[in-house]
mmCIF file of C-alpha atoms and ligand atoms in Angstrom:
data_model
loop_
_atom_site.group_PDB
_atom_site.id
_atom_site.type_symbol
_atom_site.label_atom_id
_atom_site.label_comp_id
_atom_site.label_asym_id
_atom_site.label_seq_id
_atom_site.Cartn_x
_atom_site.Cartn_y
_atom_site.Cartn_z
ATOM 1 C CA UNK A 72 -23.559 8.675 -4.805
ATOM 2 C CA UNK A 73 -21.324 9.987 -7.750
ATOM 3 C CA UNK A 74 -18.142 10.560 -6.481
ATOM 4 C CA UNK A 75 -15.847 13.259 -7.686
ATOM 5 C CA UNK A 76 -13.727 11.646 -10.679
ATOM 6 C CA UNK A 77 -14.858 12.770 -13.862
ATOM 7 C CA UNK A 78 -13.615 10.297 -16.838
ATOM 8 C CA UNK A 79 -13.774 11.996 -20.029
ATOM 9 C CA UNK A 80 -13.725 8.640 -22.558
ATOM 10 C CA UNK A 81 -15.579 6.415 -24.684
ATOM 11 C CA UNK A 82 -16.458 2.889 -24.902
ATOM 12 C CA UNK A 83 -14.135 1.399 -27.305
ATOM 13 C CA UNK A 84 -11.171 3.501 -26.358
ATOM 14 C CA UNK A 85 -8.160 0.630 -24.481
ATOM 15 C CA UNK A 86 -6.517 3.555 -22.615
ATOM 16 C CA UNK A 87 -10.210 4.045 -21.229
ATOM 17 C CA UNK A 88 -10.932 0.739 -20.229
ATOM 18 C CA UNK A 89 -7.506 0.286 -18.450
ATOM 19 C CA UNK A 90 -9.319 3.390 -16.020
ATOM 20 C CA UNK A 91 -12.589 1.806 -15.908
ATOM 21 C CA UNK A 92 -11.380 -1.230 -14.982
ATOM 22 C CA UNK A 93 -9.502 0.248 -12.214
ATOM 23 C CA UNK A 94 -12.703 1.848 -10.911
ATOM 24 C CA UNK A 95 -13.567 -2.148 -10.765
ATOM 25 C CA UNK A 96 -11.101 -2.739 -8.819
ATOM 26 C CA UNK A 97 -11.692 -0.330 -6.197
ATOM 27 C CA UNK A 98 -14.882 -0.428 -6.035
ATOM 28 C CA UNK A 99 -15.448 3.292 -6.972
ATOM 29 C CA UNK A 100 -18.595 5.316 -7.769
ATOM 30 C CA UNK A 101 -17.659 8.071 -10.769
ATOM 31 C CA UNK A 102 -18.932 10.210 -13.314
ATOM 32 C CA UNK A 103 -18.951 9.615 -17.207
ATOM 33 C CA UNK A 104 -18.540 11.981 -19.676
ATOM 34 C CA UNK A 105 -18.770 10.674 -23.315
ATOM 35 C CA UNK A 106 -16.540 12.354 -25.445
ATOM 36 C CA UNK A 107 -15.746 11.947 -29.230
ATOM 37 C CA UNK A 108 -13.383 9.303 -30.561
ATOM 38 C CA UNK A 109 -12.033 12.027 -32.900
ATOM 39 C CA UNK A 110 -11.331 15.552 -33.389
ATOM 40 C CA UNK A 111 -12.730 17.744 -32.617
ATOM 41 C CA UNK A 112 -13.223 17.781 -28.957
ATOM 42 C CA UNK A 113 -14.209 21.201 -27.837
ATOM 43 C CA UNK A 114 -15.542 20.781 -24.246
ATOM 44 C CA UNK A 115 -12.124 18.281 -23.676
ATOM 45 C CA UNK A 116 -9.687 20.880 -24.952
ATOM 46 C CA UNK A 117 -11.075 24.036 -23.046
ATOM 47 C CA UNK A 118 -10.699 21.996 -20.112
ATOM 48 C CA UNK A 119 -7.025 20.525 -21.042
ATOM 49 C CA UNK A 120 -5.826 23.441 -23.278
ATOM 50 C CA UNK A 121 -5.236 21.012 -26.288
ATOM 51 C CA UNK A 122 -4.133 17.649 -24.888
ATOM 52 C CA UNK A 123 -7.030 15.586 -27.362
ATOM 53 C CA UNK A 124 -5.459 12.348 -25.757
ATOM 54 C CA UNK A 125 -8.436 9.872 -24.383
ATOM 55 C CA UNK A 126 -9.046 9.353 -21.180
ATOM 56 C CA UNK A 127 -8.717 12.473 -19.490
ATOM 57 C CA UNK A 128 -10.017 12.571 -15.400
ATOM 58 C CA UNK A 129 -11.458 15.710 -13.971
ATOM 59 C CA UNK A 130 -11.749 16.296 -10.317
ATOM 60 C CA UNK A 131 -13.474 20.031 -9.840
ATOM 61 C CA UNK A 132 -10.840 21.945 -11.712
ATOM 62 C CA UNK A 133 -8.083 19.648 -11.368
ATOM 63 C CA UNK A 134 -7.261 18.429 -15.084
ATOM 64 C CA UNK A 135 -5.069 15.089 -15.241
ATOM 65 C CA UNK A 136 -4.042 13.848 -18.660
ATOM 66 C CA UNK A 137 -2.293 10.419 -19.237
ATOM 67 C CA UNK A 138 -3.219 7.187 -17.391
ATOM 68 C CA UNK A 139 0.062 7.337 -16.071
ATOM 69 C CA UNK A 140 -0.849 10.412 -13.822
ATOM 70 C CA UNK A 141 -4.930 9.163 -13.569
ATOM 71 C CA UNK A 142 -3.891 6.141 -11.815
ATOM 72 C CA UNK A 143 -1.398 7.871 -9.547
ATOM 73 C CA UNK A 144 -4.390 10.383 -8.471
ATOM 74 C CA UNK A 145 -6.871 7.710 -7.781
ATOM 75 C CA UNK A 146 -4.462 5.467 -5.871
ATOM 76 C CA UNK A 147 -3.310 9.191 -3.856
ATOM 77 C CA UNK A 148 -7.545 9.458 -3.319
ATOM 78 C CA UNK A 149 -8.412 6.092 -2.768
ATOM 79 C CA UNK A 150 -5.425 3.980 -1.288
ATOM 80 C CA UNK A 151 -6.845 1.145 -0.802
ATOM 81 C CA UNK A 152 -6.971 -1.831 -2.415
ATOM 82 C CA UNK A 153 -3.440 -0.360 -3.480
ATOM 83 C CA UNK A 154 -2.180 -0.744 -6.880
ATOM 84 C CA UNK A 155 1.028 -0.118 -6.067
ATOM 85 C CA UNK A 156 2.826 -2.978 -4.935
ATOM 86 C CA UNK A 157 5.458 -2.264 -2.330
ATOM 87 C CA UNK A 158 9.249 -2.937 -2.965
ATOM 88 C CA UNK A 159 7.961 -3.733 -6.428
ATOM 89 C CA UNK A 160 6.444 0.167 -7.052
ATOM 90 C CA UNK A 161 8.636 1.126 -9.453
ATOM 91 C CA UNK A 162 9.279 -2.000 -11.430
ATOM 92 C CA UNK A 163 5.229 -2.054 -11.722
ATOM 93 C CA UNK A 164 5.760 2.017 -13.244
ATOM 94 C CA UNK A 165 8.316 0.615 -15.743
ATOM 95 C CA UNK A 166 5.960 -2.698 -17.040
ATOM 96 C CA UNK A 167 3.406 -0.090 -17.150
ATOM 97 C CA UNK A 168 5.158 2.142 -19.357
ATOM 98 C CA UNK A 169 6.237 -0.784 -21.750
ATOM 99 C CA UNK A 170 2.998 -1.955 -21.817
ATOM 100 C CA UNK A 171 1.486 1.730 -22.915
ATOM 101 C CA UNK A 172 3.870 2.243 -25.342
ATOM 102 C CA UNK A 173 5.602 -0.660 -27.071
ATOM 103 C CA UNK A 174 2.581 -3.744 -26.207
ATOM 104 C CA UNK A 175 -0.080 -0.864 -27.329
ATOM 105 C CA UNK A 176 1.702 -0.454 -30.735
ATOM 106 C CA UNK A 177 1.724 -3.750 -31.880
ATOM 107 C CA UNK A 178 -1.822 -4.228 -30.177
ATOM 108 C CA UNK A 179 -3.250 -1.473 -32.695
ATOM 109 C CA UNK A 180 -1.545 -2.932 -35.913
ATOM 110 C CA UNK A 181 -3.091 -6.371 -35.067
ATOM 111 C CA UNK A 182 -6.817 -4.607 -33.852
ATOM 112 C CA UNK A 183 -6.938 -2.542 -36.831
ATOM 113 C CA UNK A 184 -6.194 -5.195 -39.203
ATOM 114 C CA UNK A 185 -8.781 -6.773 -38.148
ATOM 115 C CA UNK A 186 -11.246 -3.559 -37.436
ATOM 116 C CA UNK A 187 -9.879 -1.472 -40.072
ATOM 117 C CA UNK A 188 -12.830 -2.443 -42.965
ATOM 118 C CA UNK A 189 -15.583 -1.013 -40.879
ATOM 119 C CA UNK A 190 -13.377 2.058 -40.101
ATOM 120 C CA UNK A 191 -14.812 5.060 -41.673
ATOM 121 C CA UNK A 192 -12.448 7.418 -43.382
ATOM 122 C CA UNK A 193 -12.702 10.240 -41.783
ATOM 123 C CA UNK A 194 -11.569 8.287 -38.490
ATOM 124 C CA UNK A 195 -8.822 6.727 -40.007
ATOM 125 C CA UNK A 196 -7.984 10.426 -41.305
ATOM 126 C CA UNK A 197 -8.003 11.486 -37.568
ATOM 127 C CA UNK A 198 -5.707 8.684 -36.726
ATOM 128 C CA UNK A 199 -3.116 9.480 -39.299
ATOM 129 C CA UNK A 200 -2.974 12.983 -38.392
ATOM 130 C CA UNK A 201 -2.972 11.668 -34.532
ATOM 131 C CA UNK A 202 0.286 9.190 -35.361
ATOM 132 C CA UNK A 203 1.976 11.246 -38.061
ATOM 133 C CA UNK A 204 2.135 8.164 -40.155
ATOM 134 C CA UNK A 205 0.293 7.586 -43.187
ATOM 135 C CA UNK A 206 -2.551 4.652 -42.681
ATOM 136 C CA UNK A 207 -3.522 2.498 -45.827
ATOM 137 C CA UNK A 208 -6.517 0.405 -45.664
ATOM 138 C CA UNK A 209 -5.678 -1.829 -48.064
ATOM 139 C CA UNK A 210 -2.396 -2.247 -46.387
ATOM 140 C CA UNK A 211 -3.875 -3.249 -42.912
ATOM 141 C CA UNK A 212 -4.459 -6.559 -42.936
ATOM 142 C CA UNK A 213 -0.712 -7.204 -44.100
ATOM 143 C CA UNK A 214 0.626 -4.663 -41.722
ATOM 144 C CA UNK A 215 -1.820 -6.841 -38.593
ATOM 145 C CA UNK A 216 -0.105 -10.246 -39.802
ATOM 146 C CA UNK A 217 3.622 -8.591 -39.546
ATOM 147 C CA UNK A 218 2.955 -7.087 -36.538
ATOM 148 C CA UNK A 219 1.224 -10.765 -35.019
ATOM 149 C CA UNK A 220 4.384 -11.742 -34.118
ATOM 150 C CA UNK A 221 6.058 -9.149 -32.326
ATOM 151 C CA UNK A 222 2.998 -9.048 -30.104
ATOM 152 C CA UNK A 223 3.126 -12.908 -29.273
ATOM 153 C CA UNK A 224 6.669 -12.081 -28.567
ATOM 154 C CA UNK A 225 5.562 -9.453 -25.902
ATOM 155 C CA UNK A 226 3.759 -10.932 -24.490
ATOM 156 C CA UNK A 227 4.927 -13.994 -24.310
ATOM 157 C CA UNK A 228 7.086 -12.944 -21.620
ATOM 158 C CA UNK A 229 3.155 -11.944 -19.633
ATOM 159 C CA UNK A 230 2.721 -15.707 -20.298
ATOM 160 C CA UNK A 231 5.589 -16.944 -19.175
ATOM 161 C CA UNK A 232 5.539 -14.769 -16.053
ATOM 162 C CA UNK A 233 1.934 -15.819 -15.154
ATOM 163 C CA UNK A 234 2.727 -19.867 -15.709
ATOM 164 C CA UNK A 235 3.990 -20.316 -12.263
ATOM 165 C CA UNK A 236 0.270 -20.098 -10.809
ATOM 166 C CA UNK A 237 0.279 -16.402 -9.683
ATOM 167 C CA UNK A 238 -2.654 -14.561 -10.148
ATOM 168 C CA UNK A 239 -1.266 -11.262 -11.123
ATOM 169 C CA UNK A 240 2.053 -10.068 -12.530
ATOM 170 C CA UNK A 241 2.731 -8.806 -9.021
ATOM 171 C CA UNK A 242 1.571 -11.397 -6.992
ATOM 172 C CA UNK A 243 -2.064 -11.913 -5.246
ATOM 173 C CA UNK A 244 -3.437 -8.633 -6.304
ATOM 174 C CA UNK A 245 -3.885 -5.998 -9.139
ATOM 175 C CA UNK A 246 -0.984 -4.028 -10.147
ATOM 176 C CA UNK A 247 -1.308 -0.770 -12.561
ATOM 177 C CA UNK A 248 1.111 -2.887 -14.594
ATOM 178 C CA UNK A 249 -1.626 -5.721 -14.781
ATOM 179 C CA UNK A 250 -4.220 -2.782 -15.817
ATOM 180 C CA UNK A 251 -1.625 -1.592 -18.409
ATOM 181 C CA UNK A 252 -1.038 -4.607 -20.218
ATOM 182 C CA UNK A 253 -4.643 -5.824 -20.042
ATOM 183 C CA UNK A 254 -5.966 -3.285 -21.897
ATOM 184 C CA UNK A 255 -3.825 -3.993 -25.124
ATOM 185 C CA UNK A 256 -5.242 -7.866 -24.288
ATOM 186 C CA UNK A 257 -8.470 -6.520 -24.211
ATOM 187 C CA UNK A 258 -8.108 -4.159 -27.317
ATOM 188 C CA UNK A 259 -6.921 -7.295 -29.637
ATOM 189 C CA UNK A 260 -8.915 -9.982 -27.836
ATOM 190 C CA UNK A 261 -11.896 -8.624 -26.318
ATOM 191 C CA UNK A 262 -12.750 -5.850 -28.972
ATOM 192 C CA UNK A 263 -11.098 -7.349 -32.459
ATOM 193 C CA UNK A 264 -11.857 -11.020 -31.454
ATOM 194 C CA UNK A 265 -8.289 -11.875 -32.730
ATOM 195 C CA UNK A 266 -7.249 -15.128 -32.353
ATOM 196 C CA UNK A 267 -3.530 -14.583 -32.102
ATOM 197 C CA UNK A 268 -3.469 -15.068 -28.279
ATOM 198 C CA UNK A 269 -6.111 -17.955 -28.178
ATOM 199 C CA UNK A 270 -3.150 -20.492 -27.525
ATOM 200 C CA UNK A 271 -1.960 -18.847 -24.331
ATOM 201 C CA UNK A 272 -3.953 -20.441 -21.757
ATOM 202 C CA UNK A 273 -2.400 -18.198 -18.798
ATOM 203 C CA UNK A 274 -2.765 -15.162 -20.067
ATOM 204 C CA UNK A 275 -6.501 -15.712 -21.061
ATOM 205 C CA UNK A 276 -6.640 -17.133 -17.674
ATOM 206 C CA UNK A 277 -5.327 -13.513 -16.084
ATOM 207 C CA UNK A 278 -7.464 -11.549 -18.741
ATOM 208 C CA UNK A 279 -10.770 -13.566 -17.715
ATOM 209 C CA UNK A 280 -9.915 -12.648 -14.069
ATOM 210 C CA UNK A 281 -9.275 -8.950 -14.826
ATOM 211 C CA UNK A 282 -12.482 -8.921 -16.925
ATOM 212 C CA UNK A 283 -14.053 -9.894 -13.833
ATOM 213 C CA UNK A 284 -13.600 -6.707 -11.746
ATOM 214 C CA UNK A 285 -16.478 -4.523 -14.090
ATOM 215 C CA UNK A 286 -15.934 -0.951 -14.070
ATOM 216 C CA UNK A 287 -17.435 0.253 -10.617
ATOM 217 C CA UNK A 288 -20.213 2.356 -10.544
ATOM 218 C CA UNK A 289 -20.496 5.221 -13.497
ATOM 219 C CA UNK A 290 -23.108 7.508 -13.548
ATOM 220 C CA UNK A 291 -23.640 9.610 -16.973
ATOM 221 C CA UNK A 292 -22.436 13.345 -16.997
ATOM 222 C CA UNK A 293 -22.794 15.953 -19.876
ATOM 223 C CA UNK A 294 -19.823 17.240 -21.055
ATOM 224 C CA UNK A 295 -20.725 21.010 -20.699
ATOM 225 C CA UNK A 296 -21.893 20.543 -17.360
ATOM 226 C CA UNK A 297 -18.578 18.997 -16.804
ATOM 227 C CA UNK A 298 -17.008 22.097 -17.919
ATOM 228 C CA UNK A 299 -19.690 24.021 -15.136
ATOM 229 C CA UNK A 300 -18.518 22.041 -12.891
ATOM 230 C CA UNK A 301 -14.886 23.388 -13.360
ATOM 231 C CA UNK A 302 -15.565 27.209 -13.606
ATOM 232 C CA UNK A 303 -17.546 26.555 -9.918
ATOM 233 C CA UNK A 304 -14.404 24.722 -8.506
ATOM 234 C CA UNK A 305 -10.737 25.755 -7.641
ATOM 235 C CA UNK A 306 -7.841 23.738 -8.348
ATOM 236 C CA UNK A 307 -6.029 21.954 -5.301
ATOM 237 C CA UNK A 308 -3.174 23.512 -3.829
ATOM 238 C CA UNK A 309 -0.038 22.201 -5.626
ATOM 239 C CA UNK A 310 2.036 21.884 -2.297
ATOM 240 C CA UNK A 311 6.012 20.449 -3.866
ATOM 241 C CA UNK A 312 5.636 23.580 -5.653
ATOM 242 C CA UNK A 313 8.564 23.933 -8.495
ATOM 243 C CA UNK A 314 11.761 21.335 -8.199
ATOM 244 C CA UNK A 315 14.931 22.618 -9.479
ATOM 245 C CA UNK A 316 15.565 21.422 -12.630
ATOM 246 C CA UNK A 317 18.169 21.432 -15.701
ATOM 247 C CA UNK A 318 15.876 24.080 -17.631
ATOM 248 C CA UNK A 319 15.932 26.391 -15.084
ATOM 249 C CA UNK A 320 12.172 26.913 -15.705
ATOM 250 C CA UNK A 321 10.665 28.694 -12.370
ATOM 251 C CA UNK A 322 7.089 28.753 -10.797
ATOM 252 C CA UNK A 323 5.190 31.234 -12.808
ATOM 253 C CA UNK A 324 6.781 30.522 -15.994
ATOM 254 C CA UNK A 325 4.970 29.981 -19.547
ATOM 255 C CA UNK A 326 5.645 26.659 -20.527
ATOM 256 C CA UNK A 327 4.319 24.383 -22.971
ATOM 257 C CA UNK A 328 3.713 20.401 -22.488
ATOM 258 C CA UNK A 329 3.705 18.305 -25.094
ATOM 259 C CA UNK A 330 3.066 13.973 -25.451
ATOM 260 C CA UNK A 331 5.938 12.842 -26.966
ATOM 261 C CA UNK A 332 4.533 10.131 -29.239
ATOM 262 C CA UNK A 333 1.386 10.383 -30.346
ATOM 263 C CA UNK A 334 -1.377 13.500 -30.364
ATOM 264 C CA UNK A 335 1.505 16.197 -30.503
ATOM 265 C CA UNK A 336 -0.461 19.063 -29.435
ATOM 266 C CA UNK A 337 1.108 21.232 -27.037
ATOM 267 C CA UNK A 338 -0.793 22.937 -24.049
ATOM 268 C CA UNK A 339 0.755 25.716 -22.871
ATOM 269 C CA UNK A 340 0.347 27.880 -19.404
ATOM 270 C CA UNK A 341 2.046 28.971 -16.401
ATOM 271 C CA UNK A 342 4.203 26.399 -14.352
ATOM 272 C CA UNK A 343 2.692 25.761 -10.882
ATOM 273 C CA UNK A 344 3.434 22.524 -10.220
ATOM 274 C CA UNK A 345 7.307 20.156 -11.056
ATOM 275 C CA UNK A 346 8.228 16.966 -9.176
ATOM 276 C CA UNK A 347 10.218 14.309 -10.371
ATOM 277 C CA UNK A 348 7.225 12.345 -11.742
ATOM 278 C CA UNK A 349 4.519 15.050 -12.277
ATOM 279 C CA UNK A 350 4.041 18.878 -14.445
ATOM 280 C CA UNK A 351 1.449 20.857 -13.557
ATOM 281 C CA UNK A 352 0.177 23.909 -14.909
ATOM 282 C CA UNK A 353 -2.266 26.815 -14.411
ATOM 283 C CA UNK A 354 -4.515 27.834 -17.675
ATOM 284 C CA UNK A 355 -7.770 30.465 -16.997
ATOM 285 C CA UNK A 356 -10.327 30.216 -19.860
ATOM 286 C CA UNK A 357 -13.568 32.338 -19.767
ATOM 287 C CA UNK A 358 -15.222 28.878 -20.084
ATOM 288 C CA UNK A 359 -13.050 27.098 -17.387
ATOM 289 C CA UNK A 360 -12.042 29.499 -15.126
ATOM 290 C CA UNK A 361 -8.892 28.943 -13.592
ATOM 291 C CA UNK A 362 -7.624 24.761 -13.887
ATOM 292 C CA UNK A 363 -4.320 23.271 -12.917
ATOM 293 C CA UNK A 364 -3.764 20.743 -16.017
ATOM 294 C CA UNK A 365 -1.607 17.827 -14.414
ATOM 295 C CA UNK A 366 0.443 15.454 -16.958
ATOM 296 C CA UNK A 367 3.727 12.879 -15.917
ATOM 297 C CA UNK A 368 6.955 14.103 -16.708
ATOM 298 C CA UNK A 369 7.837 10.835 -18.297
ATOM 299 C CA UNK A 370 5.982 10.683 -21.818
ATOM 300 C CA UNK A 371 5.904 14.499 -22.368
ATOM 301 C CA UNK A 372 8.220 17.330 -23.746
ATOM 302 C CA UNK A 373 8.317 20.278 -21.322
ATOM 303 C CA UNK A 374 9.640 24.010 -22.456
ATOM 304 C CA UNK A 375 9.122 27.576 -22.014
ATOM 305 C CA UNK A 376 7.132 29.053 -24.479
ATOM 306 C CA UNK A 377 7.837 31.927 -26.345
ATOM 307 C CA UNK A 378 4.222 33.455 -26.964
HETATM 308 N N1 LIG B 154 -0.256 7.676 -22.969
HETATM 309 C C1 LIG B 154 -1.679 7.945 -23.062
HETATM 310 C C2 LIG B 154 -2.227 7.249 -24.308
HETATM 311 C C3 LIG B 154 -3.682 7.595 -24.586
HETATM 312 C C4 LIG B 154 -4.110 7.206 -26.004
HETATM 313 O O1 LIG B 154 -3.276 7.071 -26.939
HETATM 314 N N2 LIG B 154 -5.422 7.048 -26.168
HETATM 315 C C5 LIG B 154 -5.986 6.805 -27.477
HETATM 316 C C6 LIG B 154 -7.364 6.138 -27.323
HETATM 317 S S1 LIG B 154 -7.287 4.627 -26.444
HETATM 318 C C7 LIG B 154 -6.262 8.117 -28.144
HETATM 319 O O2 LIG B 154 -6.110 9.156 -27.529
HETATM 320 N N3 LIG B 154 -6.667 8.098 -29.417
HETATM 321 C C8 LIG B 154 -7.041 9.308 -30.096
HETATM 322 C C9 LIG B 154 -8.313 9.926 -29.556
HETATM 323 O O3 LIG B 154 -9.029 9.329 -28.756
HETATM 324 O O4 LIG B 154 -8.600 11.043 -29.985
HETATM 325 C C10 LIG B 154 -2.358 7.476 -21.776
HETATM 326 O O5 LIG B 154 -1.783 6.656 -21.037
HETATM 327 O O6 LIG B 154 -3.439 7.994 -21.448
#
């Protein structure tokens, strides 16, 4: 058995493994599309509209983009073991959201330093254009050693948090935070084989015990039958329908949605779907059909568009 949940990834991607690993954790069955670590991405954008972000999760012709949103759909599919932690929900969201932005940063500078020689350079092409920053290779290795210490410094505070015996940042089980800051671990420790973080016995500890939970059960899936697969589906009702909000934008609208970091490419369709946390929005594609493309309203740059 398969399931439903389409990951569109690849193996060495962090953002991808913080997923994976929360298949682990719930013990889920899902399908695994393996998509290119760089531009372009042709079956990925027909299906998001130009989001080129990795992961993405498919379920029929229900697009989500942003692990933010992925967990959020998996928990709202398969509640239990939760990864949501009660009273503490929305502190969880926020370490979360540190983790994937400000942790990941200094994560990459110390990976890359360390990666960046076997980098070819048409990838680290892709990654400039993808950060808007020029990247040097011969300035990496300085660049990882600057950055060393502003990532003990993060997460020393995981360290200190995990040295009164609990098992995860949380408490006794998982949290998304604990996936979100484990897969910046993982990036530096796991994949680069940095020894920055060797000294913090804890957090290797927590890491080790993370590790542990595998990816649940994938089995492979070709990216244009993924695509199939949407064109034969139709998207889920969007039941909050359209929030007020302080644009005034409307259901039915053309809007555009756009990250608000990295991988600026904007998708643009009609507005179906607004909630505090959560944009969604209808795109029709000869290739696709019609797909509701979900994304979290924190992260991303929402407008009408003036076609
Ligand atoms: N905020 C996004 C970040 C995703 C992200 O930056 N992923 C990296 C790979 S781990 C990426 O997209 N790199 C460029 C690419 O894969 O084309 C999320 O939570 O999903």
């Amino acid at each position: 058995m398969s399931g439903d949940l389409i990951l569109h990834h690849y193996g060495t991607s962090p953002f991808s493994e913080k997923v994976r690993v929360a298949f682990g954790i719930k013990g889920l069955p899902w399908q695994s599309v393996k998509i290119p670590p760089m531009m372009p991405k042709p079956d990925l954008t027909v299906l998001t509209g130009a989001y080129r972000k990795t992961p993405v999760m498919q379920v029929g012709a229900d697009i989500y983009c942003d692990t933010q949103i992925i967990l959020r759909e998996i928990e709202h599919r398969h509640p239990s073991p939760t990864f949501y932690p009660g009273s503490a929900k929305g502190l969880a969201e926020g370490v979360a959201f540190w983790a994937d932005h400000q942790l990941f940063s200094a994560s990459v500078a110390v990976a890359f330093g360390l990666m960046g020689e076997q980098m070819p350079d048409a990838f680290l092409e892709d990654r400039a254009k993808f950060s808007g920053r020029s990247i040097d290779r011969s300035k990496m290795k300085m660049q990882a050693a600057m950055m060393s210490g502003p990532l003990r410094a993060h997460l020393g505070w995981i360290e200190e948090a995990l040295h009164d015996g609990r098992k995860f940042l949380f408490g006794d089980a998982p949290s998304l935070a604990d996936l979100a800051v484990y897969h910046c671990v993982w990036f530096v420790r796991d994949r680069a084989k940095a020894t920055d973080l060797a000294d913090y016995t804890a957090l290797n500890v927590w890491a080790d015990r993370m590790k542990g939970f595998g990816h649940g059960s994938a089995s492979e899936l070709d990216s244009k039958a993924a695509v199939e697969i949407a064109k034969t589906a139709t998207p889920a009702p969007v039941p909050a329908g359209v929030a007020a909000n302080a644009m005034g934008l409307s259901a039915g609208m053309p809007v555009s949605v756009t990250p608000d970091d990295t991988g600026r490419d904007a998708t643009v369709g009609e507005l179906v779907g607004l909630t505090a946390q959560s944009i969604t929005i209808a795109r029709e594609m000869p290739e696709t059909g019609r797909v509701h493309v979900h994304f979290p309203r924190a992260g991303f740059i929402l407008v009408p568009h003036k076609g």
